[in-house]
Short mmCIF file of C-alpha atoms and ligand atoms in Angstrom, two decimals:
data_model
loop_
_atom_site.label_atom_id
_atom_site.label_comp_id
_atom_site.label_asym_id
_atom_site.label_seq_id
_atom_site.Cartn_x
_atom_site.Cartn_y
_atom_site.Cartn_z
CA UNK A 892 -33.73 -136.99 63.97
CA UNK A 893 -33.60 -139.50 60.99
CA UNK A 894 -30.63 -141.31 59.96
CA UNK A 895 -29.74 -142.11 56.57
CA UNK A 896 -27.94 -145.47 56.31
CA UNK A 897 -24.18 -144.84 56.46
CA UNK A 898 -21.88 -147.01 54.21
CA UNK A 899 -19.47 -147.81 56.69
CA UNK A 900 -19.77 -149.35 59.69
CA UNK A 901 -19.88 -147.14 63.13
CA UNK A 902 -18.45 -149.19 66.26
CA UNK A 903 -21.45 -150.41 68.58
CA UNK A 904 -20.81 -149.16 71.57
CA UNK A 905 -20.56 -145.85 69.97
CA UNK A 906 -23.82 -146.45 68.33
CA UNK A 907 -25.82 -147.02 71.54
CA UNK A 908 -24.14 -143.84 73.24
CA UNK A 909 -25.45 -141.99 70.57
CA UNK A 910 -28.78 -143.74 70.92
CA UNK A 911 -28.79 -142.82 74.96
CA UNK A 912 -26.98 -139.78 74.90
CA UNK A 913 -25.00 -141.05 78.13
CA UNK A 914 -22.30 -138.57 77.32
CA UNK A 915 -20.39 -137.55 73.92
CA UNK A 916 -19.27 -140.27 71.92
CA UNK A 917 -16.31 -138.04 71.17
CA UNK A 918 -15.18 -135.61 74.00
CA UNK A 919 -13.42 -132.56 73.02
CA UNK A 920 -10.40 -133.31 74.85
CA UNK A 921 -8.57 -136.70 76.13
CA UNK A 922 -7.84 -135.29 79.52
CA UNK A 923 -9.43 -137.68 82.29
CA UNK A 924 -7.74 -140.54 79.84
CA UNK A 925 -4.47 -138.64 79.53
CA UNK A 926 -3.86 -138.70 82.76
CA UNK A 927 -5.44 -142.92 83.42
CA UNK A 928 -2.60 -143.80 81.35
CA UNK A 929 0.01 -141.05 83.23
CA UNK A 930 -1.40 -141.82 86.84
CA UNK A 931 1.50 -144.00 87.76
CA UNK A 932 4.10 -141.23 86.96
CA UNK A 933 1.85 -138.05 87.87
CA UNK A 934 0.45 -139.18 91.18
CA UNK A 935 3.54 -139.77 93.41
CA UNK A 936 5.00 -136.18 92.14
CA UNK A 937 1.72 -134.57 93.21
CA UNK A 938 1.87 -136.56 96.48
CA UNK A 939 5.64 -135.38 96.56
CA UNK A 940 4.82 -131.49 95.78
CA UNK A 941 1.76 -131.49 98.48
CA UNK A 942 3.52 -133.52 100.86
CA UNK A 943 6.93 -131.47 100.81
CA UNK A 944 4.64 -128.09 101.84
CA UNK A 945 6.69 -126.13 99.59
CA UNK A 946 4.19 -124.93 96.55
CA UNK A 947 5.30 -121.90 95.40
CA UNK A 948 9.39 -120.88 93.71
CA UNK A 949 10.27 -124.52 94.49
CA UNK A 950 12.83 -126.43 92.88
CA UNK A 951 10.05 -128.58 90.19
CA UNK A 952 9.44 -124.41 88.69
CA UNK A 953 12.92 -124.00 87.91
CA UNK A 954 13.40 -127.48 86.93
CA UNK A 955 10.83 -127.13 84.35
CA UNK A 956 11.83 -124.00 83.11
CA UNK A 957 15.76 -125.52 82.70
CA UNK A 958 14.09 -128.42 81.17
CA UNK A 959 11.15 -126.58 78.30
CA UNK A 960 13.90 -124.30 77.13
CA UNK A 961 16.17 -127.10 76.46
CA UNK A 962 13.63 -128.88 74.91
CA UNK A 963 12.96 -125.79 72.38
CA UNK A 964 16.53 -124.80 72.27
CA UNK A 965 16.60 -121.86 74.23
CA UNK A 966 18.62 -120.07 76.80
CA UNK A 967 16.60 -118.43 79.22
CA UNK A 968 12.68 -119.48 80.39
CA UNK A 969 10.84 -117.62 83.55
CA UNK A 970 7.76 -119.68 84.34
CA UNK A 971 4.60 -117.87 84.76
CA UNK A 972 0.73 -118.56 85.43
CA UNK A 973 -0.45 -118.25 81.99
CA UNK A 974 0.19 -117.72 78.31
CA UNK A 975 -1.94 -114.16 78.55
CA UNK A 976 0.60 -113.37 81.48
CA UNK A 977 3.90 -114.50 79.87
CA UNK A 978 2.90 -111.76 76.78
CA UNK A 979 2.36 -109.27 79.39
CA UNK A 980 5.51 -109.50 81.36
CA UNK A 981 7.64 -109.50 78.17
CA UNK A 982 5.66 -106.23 77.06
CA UNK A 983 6.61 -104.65 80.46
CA UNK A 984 10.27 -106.29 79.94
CA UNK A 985 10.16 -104.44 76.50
CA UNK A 986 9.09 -101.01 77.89
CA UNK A 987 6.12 -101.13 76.09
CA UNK A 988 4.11 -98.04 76.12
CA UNK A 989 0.54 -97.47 75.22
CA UNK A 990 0.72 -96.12 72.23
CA UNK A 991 3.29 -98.83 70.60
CA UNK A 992 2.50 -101.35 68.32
CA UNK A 993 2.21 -104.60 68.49
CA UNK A 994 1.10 -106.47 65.14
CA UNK A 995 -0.52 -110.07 65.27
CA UNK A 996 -3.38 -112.00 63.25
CA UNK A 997 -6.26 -111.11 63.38
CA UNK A 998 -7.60 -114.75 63.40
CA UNK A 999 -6.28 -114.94 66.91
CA UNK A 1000 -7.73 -115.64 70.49
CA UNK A 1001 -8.91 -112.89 72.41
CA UNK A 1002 -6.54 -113.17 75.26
CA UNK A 1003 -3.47 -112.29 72.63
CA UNK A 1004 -4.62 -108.36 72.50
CA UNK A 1005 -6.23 -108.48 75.54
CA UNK A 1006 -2.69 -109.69 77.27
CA UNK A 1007 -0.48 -106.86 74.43
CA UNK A 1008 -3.16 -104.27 76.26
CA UNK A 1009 -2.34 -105.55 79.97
CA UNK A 1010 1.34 -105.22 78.90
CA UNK A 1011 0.81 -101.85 77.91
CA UNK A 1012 0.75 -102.38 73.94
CA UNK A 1013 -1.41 -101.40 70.90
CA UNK A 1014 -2.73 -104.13 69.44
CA UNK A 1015 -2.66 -104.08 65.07
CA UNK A 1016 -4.38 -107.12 63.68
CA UNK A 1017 -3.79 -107.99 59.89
CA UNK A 1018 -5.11 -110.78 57.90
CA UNK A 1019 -4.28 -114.44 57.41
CA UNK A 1020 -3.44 -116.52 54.75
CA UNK A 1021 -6.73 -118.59 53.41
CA UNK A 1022 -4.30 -122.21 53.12
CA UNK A 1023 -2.61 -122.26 56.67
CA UNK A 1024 -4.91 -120.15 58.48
CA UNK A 1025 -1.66 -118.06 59.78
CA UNK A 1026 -0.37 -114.32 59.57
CA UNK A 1027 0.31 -113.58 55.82
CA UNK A 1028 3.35 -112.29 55.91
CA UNK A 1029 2.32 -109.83 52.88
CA UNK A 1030 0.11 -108.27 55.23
CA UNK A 1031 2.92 -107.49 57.82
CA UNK A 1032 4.59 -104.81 55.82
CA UNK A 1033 1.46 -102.60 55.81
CA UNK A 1034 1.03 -102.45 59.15
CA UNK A 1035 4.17 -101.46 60.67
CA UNK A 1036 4.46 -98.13 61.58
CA UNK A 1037 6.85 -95.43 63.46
CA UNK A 1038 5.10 -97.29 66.67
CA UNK A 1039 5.41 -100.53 65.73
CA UNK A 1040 7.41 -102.25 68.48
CA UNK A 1041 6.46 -105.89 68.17
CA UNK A 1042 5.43 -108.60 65.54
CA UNK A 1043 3.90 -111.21 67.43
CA UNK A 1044 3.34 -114.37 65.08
CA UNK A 1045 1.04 -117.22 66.46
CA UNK A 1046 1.77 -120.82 64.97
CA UNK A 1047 -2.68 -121.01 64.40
CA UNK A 1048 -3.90 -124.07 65.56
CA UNK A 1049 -0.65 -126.26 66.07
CA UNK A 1050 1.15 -125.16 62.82
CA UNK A 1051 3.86 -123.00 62.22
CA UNK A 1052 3.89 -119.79 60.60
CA UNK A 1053 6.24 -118.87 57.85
CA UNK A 1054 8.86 -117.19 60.33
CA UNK A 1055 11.45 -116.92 58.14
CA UNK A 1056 9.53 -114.23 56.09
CA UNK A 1057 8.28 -113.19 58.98
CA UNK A 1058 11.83 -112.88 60.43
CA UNK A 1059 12.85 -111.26 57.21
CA UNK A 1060 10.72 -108.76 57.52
CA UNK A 1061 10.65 -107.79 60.74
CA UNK A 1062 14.84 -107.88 60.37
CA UNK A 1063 14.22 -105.25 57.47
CA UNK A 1064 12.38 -102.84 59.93
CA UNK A 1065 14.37 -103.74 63.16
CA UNK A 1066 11.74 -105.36 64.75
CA UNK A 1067 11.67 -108.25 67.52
CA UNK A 1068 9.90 -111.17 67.06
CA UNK A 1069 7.06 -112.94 69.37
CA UNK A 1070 6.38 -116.43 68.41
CA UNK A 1071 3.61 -117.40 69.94
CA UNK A 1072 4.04 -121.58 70.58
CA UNK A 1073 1.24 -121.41 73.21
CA UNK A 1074 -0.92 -124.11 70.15
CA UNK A 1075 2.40 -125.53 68.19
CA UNK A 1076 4.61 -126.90 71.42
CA UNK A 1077 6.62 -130.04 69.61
CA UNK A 1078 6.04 -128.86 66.17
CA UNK A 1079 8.76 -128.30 63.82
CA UNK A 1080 10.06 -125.82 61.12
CA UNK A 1081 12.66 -128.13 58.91
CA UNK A 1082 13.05 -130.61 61.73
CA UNK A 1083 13.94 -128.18 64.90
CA UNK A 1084 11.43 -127.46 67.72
CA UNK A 1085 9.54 -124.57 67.56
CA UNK A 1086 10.29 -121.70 70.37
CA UNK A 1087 13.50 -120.83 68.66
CA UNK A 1088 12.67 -119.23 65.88
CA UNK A 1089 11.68 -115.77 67.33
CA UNK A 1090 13.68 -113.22 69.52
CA UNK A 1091 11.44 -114.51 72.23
CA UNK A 1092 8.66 -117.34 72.40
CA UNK A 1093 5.67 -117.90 74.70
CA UNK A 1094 3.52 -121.31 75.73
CA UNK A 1095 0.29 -121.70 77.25
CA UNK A 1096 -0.60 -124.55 79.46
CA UNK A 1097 -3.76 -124.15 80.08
CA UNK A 1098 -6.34 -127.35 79.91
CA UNK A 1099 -7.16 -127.21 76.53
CA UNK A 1100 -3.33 -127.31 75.30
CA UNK A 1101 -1.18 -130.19 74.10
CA UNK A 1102 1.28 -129.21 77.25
CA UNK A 1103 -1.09 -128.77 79.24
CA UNK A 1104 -0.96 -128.60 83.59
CA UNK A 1105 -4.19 -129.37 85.66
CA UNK A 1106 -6.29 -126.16 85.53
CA UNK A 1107 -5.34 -122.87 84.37
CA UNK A 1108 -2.33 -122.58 85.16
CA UNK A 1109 1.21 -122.07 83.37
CA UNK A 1110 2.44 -120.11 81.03
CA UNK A 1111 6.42 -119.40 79.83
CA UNK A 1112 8.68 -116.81 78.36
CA UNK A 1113 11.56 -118.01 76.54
CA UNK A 1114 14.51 -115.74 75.19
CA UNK A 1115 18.23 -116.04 74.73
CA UNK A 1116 18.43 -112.31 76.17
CA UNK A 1117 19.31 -112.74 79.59
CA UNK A 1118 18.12 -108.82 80.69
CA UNK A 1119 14.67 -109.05 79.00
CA UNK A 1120 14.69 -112.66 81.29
CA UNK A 1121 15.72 -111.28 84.30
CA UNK A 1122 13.24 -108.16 83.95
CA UNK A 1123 10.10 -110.08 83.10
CA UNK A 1124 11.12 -112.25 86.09
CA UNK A 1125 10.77 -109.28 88.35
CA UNK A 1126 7.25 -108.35 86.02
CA UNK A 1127 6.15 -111.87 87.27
CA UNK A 1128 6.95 -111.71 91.01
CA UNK A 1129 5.59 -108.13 92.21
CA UNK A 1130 7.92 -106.40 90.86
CA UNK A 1131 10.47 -107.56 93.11
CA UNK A 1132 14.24 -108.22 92.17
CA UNK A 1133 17.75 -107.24 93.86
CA UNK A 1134 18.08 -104.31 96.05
CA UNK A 1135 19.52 -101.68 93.38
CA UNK A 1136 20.92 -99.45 96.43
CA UNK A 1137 22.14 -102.46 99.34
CA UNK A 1138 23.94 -99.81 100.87
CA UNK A 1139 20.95 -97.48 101.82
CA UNK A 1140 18.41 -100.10 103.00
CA UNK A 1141 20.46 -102.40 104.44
CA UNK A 1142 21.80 -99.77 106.64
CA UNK A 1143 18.01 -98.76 107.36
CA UNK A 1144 16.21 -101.85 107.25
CA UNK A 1145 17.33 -105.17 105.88
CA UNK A 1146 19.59 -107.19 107.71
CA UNK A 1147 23.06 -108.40 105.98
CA UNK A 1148 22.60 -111.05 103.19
CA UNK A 1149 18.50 -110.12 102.55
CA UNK A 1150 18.48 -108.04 99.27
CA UNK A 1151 15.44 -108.58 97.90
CA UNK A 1152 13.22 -105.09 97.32
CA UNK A 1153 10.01 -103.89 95.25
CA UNK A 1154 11.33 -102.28 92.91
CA UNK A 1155 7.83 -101.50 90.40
CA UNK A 1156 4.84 -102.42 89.87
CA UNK A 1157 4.25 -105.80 88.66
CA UNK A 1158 1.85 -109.39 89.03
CA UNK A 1159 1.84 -112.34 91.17
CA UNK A 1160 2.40 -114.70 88.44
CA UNK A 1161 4.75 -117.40 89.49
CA UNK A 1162 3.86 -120.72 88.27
CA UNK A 1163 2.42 -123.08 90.81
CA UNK A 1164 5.42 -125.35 91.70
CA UNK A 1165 2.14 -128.53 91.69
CA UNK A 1166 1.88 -126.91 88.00
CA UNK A 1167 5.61 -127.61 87.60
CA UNK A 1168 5.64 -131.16 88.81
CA UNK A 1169 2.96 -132.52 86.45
CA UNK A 1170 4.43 -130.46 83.32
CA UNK A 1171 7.77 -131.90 84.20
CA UNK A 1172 6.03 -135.54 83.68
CA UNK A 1173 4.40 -134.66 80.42
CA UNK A 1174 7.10 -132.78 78.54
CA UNK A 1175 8.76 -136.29 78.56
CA UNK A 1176 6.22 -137.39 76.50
CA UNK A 1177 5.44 -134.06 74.48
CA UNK A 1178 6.97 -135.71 71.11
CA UNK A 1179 4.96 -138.77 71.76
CA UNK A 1180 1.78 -136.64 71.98
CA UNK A 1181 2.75 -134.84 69.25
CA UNK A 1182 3.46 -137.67 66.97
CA UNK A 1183 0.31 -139.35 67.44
CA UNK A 1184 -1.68 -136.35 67.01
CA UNK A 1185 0.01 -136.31 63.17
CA UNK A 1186 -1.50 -139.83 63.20
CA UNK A 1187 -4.94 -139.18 64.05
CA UNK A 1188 -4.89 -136.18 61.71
CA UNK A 1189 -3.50 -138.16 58.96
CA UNK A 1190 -6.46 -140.61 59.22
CA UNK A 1191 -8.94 -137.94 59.30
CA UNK A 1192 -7.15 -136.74 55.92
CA UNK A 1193 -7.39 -140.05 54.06
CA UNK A 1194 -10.90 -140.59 55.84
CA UNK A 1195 -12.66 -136.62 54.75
CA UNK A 1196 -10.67 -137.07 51.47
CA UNK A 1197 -14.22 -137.56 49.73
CA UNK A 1198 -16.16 -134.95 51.28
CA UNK A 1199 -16.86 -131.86 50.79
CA UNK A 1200 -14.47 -130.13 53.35
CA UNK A 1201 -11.48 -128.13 53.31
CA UNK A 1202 -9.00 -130.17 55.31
CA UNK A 1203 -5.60 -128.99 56.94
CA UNK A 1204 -3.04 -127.71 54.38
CA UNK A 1205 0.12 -128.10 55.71
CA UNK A 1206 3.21 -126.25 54.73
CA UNK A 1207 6.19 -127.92 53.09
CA UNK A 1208 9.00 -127.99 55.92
CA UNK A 1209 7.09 -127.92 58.85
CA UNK A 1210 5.52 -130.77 61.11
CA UNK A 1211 2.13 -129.14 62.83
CA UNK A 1212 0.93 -130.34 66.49
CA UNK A 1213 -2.07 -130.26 65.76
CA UNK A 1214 -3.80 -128.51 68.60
CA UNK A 1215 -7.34 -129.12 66.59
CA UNK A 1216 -7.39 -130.86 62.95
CA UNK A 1217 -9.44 -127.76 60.80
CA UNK A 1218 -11.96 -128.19 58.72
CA UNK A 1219 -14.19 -125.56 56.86
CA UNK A 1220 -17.64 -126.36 55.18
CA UNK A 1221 -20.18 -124.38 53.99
CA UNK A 1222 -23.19 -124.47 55.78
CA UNK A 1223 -20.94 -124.56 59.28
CA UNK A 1224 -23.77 -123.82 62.10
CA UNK A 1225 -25.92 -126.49 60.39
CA UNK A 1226 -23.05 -128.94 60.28
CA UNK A 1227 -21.58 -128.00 63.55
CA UNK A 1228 -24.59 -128.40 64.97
CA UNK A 1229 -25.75 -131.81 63.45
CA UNK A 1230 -21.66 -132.89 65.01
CA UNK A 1231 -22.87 -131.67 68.47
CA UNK A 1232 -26.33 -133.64 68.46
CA UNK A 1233 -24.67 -136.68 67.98
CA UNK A 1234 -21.98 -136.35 70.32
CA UNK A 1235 -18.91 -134.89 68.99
CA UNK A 1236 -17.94 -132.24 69.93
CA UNK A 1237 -16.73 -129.93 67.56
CA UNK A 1238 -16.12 -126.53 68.12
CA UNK A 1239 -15.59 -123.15 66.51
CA UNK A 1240 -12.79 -121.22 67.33
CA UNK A 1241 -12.28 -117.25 67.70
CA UNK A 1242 -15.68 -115.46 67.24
CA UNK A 1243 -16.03 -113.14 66.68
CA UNK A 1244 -12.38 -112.28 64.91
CA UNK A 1245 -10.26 -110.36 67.31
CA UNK A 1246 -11.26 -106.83 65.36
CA UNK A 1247 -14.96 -107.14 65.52
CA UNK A 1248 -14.92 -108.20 69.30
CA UNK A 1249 -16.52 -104.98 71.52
CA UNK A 1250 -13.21 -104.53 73.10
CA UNK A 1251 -11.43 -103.91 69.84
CA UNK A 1252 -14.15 -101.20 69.20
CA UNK A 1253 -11.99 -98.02 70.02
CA UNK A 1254 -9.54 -98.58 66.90
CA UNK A 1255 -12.12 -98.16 65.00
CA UNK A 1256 -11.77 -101.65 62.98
CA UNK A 1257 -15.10 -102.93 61.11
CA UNK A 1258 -16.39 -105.76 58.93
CA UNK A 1259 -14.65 -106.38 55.28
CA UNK A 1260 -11.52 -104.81 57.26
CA UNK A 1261 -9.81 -108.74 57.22
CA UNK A 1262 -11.84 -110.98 54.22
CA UNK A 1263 -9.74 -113.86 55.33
CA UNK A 1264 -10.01 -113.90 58.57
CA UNK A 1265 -13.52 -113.07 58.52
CA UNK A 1266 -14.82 -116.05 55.49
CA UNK A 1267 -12.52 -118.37 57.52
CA UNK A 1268 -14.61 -117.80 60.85
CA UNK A 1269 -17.65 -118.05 59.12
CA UNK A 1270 -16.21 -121.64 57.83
CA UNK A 1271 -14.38 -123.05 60.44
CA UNK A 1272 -15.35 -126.41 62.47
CA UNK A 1273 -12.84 -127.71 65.24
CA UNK A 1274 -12.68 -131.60 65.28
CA UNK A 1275 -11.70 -133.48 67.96
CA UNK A 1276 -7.98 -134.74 67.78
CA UNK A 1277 -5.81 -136.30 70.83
CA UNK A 1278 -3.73 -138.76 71.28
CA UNK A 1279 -6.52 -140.92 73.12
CA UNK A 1280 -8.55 -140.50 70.19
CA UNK A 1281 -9.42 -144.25 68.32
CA UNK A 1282 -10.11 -145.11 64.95
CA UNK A 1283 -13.61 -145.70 66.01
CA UNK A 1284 -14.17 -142.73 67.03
CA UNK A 1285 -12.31 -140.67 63.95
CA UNK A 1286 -14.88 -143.08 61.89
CA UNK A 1287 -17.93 -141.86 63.74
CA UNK A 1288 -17.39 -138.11 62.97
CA UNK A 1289 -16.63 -138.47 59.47
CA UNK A 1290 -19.88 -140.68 59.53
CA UNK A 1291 -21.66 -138.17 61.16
CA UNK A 1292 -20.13 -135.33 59.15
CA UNK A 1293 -20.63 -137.14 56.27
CA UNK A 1294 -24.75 -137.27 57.10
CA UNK A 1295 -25.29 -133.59 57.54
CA UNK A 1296 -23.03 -132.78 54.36
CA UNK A 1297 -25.25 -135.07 52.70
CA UNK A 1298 -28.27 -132.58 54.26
CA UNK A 1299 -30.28 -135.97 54.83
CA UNK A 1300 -30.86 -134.78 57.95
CA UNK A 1301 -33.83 -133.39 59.62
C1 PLP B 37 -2.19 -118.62 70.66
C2 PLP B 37 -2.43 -118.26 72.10
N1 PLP B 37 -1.58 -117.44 72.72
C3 PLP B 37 -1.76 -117.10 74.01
C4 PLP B 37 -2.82 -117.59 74.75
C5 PLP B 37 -2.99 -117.18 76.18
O1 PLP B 37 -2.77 -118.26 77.04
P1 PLP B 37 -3.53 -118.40 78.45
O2 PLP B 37 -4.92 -118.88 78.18
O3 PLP B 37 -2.70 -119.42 79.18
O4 PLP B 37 -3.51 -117.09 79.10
C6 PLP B 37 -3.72 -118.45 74.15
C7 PLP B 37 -4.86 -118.97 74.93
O5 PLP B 37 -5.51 -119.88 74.68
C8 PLP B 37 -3.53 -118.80 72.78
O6 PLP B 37 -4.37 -119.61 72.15
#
């Protein structure tokens, strides 16, 4: 591959790992170094967890869920094993039958509908808005129904979604709200914590997320209604919950004081209480994350100000977390790929859009159905953005972008 000359500097080192191709010169995430600089506080509460033989409904699970629904200003929280699960409990909470409704964007990961389905919902895509990448709240009206139950709105990659049209709406057609915070935990609407501003909220902690637990795992339901709580608690754990008739089984089979029955059909989705421990630690320094993710995306913003690339555009009011800092270009396999051979990696996000992907097909969606959503996937790059990340290193991909905008690249 030639090189043209690049007018700024790139950092050495970073230079010669591009040269041997020892390993990317900008990883996708900050993980491993996440948790270097955590070790001190994360390894003595996984010692703790694994040493006190207790890993499952411990005391670090509710803990944490006390502790991430005070942090967004909730009531109630039930802990879960993922984001997908945490929809799908609160759709079984809900009643949610398969023929009702449940609108979201269709710029959205596939594990949104796929998790409204597992709940026993309908999923109804609509389209986006071209600036924030989020549901266009014009859009909403169309697509409510007589069995529309649910408007799920995601905050798309770290930034919130107008909820108070949202909200407005969905008040005019007495509708519950979902907001989705599993990309946008720590980011604000007019200075308050997202997770609030819903009738219920989920998060995701999955690896890739800016709350994130070691593996898979976690996932939350937040709501101030203490019933819809309580049920999707029993969703999560079997089915299980108090003994509606003590007087019956106890008299058959339980012995005094044990009143806990299966009462329907539900998942094993408890959080891991090792999952709990570690989320505890970081959600102490979820604003810090947060807040230096607005850095680094601020410096990619003054550094791609040149270029040809649409860069974030950020609502007035709201503070975004930033889960990835968006760009779209052009010519975006070329590009992407040109980021990739030199060792950033950059991404794409949601392809196909959530109506063209082969379990969608059924409803009967097809191309042109969402032009936003649809020019915005054929656009859309993923940069690198963590809290780890240096200014060396947001340097070298604007370098590198810069090269294969310039197309002097072979
Ligand atoms: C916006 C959004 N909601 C929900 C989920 C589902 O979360 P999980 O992967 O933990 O099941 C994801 C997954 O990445 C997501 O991006």
């Amino acid at each position: 591959m030639h090189v043209r000359v690049l007018s700024m500097s790139i950092n050495k080192d970073y230079q010669q790992l591009r040269t041997t191709g020892e390993s990317p010169v900008v990883p996708w995430s900050g993980n491993a170094l996440q948790y270097r600089d955590l070790r001190e506080e994360l390894a003595p509460e996984i010692e703790r967890v694994l040493s006190s033989g207790k890993y499952v409904l411990n005391e670090d699970v509710a803990a944490f869920e006390e502790e991430f629904a005070a942090y967004c200003g909730v009531q109630h929280a039930v802990a879960v094993r993922s984001g997908s699960d945490a929809i799908a409990v609160l759709l079984r909470a809900l009643g949610m039958r398969s023929e009702d409704e449940v609108v979201l964007p269709a710029n959205s990961c596939s594990s949104e509908p796929n998790a409204i389905l597992l709940g026993g919902g309908k999923p109804i895509p609509v389209d986006i808005l071209a600036s924030t990448y989020n549901l266009d709240p014009d859009q909403i009206e169309g697509a409510i129904g007589p069995r529309t139950r649910l408007i799920h709105a995601v905050h798309a990659y770290g930034q919130p979604c107008d909820m108070e049209s949202i909200n407005r709406i969905a008040k005019h057609h007495g509708l519950p709200v979902l907001e989705d915070i599993a990309l946008a935990p720590g980011a604000r609407i007019n200075g308050e914590r997202v997770g609030r501003f819903g009738d219920f909220a989920i998060a995701s902690f999955g690896q890739g997320k800016i709350l994130n637990s070691a593996g898979n795992g976690g996932g939350i339901l937040l709501t101030n209604d203490g019933s819809v709580a309580e049920r999707a608690r029993s969703f999560a754990n079997y089915g299980g919950g108090v003994n509606p008739d003590p007087e019956h089984v106890r008299t058959t089979y339980l012995p005094p004081g044990r009143q806990r029955v299966w009462l329907q059909p539900g998942l094993n989705s408890s959080l891991d209480a090792i999952q709990a421990a570690i989320l505890r630690v970081k959600l102490r320094h979820l604003d810090r994350f947060v807040k230096a993710r607005a850095e680094r995306a601020r410096s990619y913003d003054s550094q791609l100000a040149g270029l040809d690339v649409i860069t974030p555009v950020i609502s007035d009011g709201v503070t975004s977390a930033y889960r990835g800092y968006i760009i779209r270009v052009k010519d975006r396999d070329r590009v992407l790929a040109h980021l990739q051979g030199s060792g950033v990696e950059a991404a794409t996000m949601y392809l196909p859009p959530v109506h063209l992907q082969p379990a969608m097909t059924r409803f009967g969606y097809s191309e042109s159905d969402f032009p936003v959503t649809e020019q915005v996937a054929r656009e859309l790059i993923v940069l690198p953005i963590y809290p780890e990340l240096t200014e060396d290193q947001i340097n070298y991909v604007t370098q590198t972008l810069e090269e294969a905008l310039s197309g002097d690249i072979i």
